[in-house]
mmCIF file of C-alpha atoms in Angstrom:
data_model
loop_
_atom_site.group_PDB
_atom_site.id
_atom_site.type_symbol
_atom_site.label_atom_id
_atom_site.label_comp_id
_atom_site.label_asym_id
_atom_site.label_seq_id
_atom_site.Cartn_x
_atom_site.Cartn_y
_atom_site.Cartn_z
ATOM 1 C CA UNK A 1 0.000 0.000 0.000
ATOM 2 C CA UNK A 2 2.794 2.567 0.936
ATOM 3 C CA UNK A 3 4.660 1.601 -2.302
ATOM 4 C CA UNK A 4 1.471 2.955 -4.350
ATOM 5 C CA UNK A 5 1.170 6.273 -2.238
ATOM 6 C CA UNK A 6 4.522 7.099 -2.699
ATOM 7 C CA UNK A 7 4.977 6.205 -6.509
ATOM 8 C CA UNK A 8 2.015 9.148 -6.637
ATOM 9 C CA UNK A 9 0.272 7.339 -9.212
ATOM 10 C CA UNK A 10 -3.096 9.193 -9.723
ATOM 11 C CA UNK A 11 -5.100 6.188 -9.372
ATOM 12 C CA UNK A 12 -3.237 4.730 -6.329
ATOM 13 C CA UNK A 13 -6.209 5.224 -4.286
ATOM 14 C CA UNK A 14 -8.395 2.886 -6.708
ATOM 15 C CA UNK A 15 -5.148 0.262 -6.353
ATOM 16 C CA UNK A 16 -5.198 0.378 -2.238
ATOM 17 C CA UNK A 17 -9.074 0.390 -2.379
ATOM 18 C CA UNK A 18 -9.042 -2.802 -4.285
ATOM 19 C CA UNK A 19 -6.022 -4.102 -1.637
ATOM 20 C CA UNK A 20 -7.826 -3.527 1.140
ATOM 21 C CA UNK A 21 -11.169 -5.027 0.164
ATOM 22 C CA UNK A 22 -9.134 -8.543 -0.719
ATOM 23 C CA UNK A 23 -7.571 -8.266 2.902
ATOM 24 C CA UNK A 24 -11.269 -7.752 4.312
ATOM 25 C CA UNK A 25 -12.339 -11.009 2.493
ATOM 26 C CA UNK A 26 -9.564 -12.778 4.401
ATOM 27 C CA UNK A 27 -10.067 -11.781 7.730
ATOM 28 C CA UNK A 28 -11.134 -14.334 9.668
ATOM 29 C CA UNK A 29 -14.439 -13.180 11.637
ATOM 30 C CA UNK A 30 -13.178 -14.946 14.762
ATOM 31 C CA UNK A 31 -9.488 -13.360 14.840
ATOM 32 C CA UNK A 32 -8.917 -10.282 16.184
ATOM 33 C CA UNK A 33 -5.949 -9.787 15.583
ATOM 34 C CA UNK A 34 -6.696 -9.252 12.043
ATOM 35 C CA UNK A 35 -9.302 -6.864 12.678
ATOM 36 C CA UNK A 36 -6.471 -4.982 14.535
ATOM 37 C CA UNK A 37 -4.889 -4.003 11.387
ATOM 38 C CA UNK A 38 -7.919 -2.429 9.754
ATOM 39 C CA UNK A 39 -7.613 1.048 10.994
ATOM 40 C CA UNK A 40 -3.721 1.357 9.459
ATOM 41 C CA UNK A 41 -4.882 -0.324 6.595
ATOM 42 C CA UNK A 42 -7.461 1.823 6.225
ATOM 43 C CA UNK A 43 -5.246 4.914 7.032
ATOM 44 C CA UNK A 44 -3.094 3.950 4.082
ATOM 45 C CA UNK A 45 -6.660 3.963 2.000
ATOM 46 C CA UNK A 46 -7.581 7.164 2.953
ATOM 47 C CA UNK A 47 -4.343 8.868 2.772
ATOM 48 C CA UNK A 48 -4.535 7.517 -0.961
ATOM 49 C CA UNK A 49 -7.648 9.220 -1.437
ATOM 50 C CA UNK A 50 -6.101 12.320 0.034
ATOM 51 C CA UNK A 51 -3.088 12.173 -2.311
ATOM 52 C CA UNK A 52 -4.803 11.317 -5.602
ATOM 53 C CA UNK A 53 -7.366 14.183 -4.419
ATOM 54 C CA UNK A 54 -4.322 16.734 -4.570
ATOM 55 C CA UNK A 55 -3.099 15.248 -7.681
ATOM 56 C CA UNK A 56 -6.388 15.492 -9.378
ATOM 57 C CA UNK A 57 -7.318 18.210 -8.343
ATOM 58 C CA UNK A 58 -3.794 20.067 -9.707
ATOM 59 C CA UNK A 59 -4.475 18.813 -13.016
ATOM 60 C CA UNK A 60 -7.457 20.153 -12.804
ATOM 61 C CA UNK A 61 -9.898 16.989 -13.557
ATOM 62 C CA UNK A 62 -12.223 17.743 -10.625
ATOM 63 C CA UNK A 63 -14.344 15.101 -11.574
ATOM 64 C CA UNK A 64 -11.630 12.449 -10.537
ATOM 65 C CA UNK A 65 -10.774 14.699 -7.457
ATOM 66 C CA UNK A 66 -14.362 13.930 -6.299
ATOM 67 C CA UNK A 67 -14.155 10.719 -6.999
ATOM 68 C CA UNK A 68 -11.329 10.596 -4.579
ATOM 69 C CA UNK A 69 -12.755 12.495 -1.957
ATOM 70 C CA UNK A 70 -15.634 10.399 -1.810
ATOM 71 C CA UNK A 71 -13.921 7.229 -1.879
ATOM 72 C CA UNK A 72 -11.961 8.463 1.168
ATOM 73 C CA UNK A 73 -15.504 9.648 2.950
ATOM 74 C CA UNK A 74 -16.448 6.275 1.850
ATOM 75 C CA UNK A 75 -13.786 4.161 3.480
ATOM 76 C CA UNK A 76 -13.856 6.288 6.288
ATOM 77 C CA UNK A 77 -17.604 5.799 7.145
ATOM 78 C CA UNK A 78 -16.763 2.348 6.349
ATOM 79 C CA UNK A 79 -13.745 1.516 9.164
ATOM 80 C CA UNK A 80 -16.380 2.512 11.794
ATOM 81 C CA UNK A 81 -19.213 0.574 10.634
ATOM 82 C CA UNK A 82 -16.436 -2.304 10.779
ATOM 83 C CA UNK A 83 -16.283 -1.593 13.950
ATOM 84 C CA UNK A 84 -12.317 -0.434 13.569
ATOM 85 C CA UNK A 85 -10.625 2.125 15.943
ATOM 86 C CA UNK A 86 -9.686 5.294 13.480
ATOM 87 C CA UNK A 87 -6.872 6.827 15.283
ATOM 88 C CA UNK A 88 -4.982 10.428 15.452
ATOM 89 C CA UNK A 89 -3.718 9.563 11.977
ATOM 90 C CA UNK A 90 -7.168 8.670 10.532
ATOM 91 C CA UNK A 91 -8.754 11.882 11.651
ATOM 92 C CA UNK A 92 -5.769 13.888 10.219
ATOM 93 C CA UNK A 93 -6.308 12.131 6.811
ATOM 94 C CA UNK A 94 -9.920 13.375 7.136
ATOM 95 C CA UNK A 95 -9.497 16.383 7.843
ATOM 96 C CA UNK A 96 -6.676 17.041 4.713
ATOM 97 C CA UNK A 97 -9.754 15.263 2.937
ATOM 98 C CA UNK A 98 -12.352 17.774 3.610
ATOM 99 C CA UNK A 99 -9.163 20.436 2.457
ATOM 100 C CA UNK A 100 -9.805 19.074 -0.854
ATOM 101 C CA UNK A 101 -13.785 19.712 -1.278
ATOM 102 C CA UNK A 102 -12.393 23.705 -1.749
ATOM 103 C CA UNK A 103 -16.187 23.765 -4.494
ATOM 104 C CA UNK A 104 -18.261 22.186 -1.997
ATOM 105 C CA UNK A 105 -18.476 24.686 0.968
ATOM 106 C CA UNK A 106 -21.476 23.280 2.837
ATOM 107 C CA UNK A 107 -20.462 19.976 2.997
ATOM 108 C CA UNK A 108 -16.766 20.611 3.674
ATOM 109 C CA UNK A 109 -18.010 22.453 6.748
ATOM 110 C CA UNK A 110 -20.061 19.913 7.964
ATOM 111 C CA UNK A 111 -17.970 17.199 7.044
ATOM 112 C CA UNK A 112 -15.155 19.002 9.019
ATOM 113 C CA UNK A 113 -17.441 19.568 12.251
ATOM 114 C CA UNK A 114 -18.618 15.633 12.120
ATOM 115 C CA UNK A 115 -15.154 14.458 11.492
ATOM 116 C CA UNK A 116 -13.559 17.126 14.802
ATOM 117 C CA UNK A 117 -16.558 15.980 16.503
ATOM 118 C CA UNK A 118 -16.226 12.211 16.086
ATOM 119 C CA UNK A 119 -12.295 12.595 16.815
ATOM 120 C CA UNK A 120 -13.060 14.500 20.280
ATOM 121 C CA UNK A 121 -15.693 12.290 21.071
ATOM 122 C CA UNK A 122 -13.215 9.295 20.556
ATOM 123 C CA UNK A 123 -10.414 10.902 22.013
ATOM 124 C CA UNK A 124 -7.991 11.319 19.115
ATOM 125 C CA UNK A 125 -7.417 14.750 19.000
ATOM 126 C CA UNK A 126 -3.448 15.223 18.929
ATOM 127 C CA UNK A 127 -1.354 17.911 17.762
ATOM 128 C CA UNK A 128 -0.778 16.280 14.571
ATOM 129 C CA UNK A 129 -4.354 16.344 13.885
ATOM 130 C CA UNK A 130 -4.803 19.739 15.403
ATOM 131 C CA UNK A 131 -2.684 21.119 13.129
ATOM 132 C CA UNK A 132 -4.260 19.659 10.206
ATOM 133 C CA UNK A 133 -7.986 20.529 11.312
ATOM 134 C CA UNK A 134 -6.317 23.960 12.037
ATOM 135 C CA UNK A 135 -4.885 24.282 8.020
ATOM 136 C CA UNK A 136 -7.846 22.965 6.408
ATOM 137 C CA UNK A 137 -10.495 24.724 8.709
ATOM 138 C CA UNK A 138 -12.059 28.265 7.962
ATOM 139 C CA UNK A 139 -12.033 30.026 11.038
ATOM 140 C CA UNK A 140 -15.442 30.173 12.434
ATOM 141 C CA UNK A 141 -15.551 25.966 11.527
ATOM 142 C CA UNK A 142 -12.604 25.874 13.779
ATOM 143 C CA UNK A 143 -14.031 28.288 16.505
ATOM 144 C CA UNK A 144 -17.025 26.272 16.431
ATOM 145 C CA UNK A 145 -15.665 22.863 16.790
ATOM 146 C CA UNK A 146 -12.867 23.716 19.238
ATOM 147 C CA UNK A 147 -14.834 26.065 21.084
ATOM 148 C CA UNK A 148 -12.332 28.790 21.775
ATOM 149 C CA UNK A 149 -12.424 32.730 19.974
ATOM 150 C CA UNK A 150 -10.994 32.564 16.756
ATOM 151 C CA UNK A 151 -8.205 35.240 17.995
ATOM 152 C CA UNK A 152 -7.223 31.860 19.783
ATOM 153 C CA UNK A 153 -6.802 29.221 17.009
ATOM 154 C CA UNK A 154 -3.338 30.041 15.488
ATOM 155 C CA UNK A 155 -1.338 29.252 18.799
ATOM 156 C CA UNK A 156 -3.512 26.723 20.120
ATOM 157 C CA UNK A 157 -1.649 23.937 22.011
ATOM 158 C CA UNK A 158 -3.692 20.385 22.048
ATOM 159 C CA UNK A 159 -2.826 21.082 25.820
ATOM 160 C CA UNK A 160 -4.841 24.346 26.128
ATOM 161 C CA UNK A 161 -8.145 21.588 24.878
ATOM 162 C CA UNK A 162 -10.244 19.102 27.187
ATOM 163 C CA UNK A 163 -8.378 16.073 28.018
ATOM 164 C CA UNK A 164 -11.199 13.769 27.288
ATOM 165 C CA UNK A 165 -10.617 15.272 23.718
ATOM 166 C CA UNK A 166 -6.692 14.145 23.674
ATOM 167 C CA UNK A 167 -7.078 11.296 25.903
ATOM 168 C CA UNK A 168 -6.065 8.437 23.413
ATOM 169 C CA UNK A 169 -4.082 10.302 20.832
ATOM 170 C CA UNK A 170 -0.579 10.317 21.471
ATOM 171 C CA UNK A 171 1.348 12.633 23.262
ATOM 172 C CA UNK A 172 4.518 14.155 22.312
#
């Protein structure tokens, strides 16, 4: 999967995709260890959406940047109806996701404020993903989601936020 994202092959997120659905056929139901590996594997997947997003997106075919997009909402929605654990990394991937719906403004919004929401209500919010929410977000997204004045956002620690926000996500 890593081999694909880094060759930056515009359809590398249709390639990881495919992986990663031949992996879920093989995971035995009653091994959890398997499952276990879902939310990197599906970190890779999304992070392929996010990169053939960018790459579509500078070429300017929007309709394949889209495509990517939505595949990464997809997969996304997907790992937690699996069940799977996304972590700090998933909800960074997300959030560079939404960055990529710049034509879309409504549902970038409220696909950012579900996504912050669902990573404080999990626990996942770290400074890596912090910082991404922080470069993708429009200002009053962010002061809504984080719930601090907007004067606030560009110096904001993950520190300076609830704990039960950062309590799984790792610290530095």
């Amino acid at each position: 999967m890593s081999a694909w994202i880094a060759s930056q092959d515009p359809s590398a997120d249709v390639k990881v995709e495919d992986l990663l659905n031949r992996y879920k056929g093989s995971i035995d139901s009653s091994n959890d260890g398997n499952k276990r590996n879902l939310p990197a594997m599906y970190n890779y997947a999304i992070k392929a959406c996010v990169d053939s997003a960018k790459y579509h997106h500078s070429k300017r075919t929007k309709k394949d940047a889209k495509a990517s997009v939505h595949r990464g909402i997809r997969l996304f929605t997907e790992l937690l109806e699996l069940g799977g654990e996304p972590d700090h990394s998933t909800f960074a991937h997300m959030f560079l996701l939404c960055g990529r719906m710049e034509d879309d403004a409504k549902n970038q919004r409220a696909l950012l404020l579900k996504t912050m929401s669902e990573c404080q209500k999990r626990g996942h919010l770290s400074s890596f993903s912090l910082g991404t929410f922080r470069r993708v977000a429009p200002a009053m997204v962010a002061q809504h989601a984080l719930k601090v004045p907007q004067d606030k956002i560009p110096n904001l620690k993950v520190q300076d936020l609830p704990l039960e926000w950062r309590r799984n996500a790792p610290s530095k």
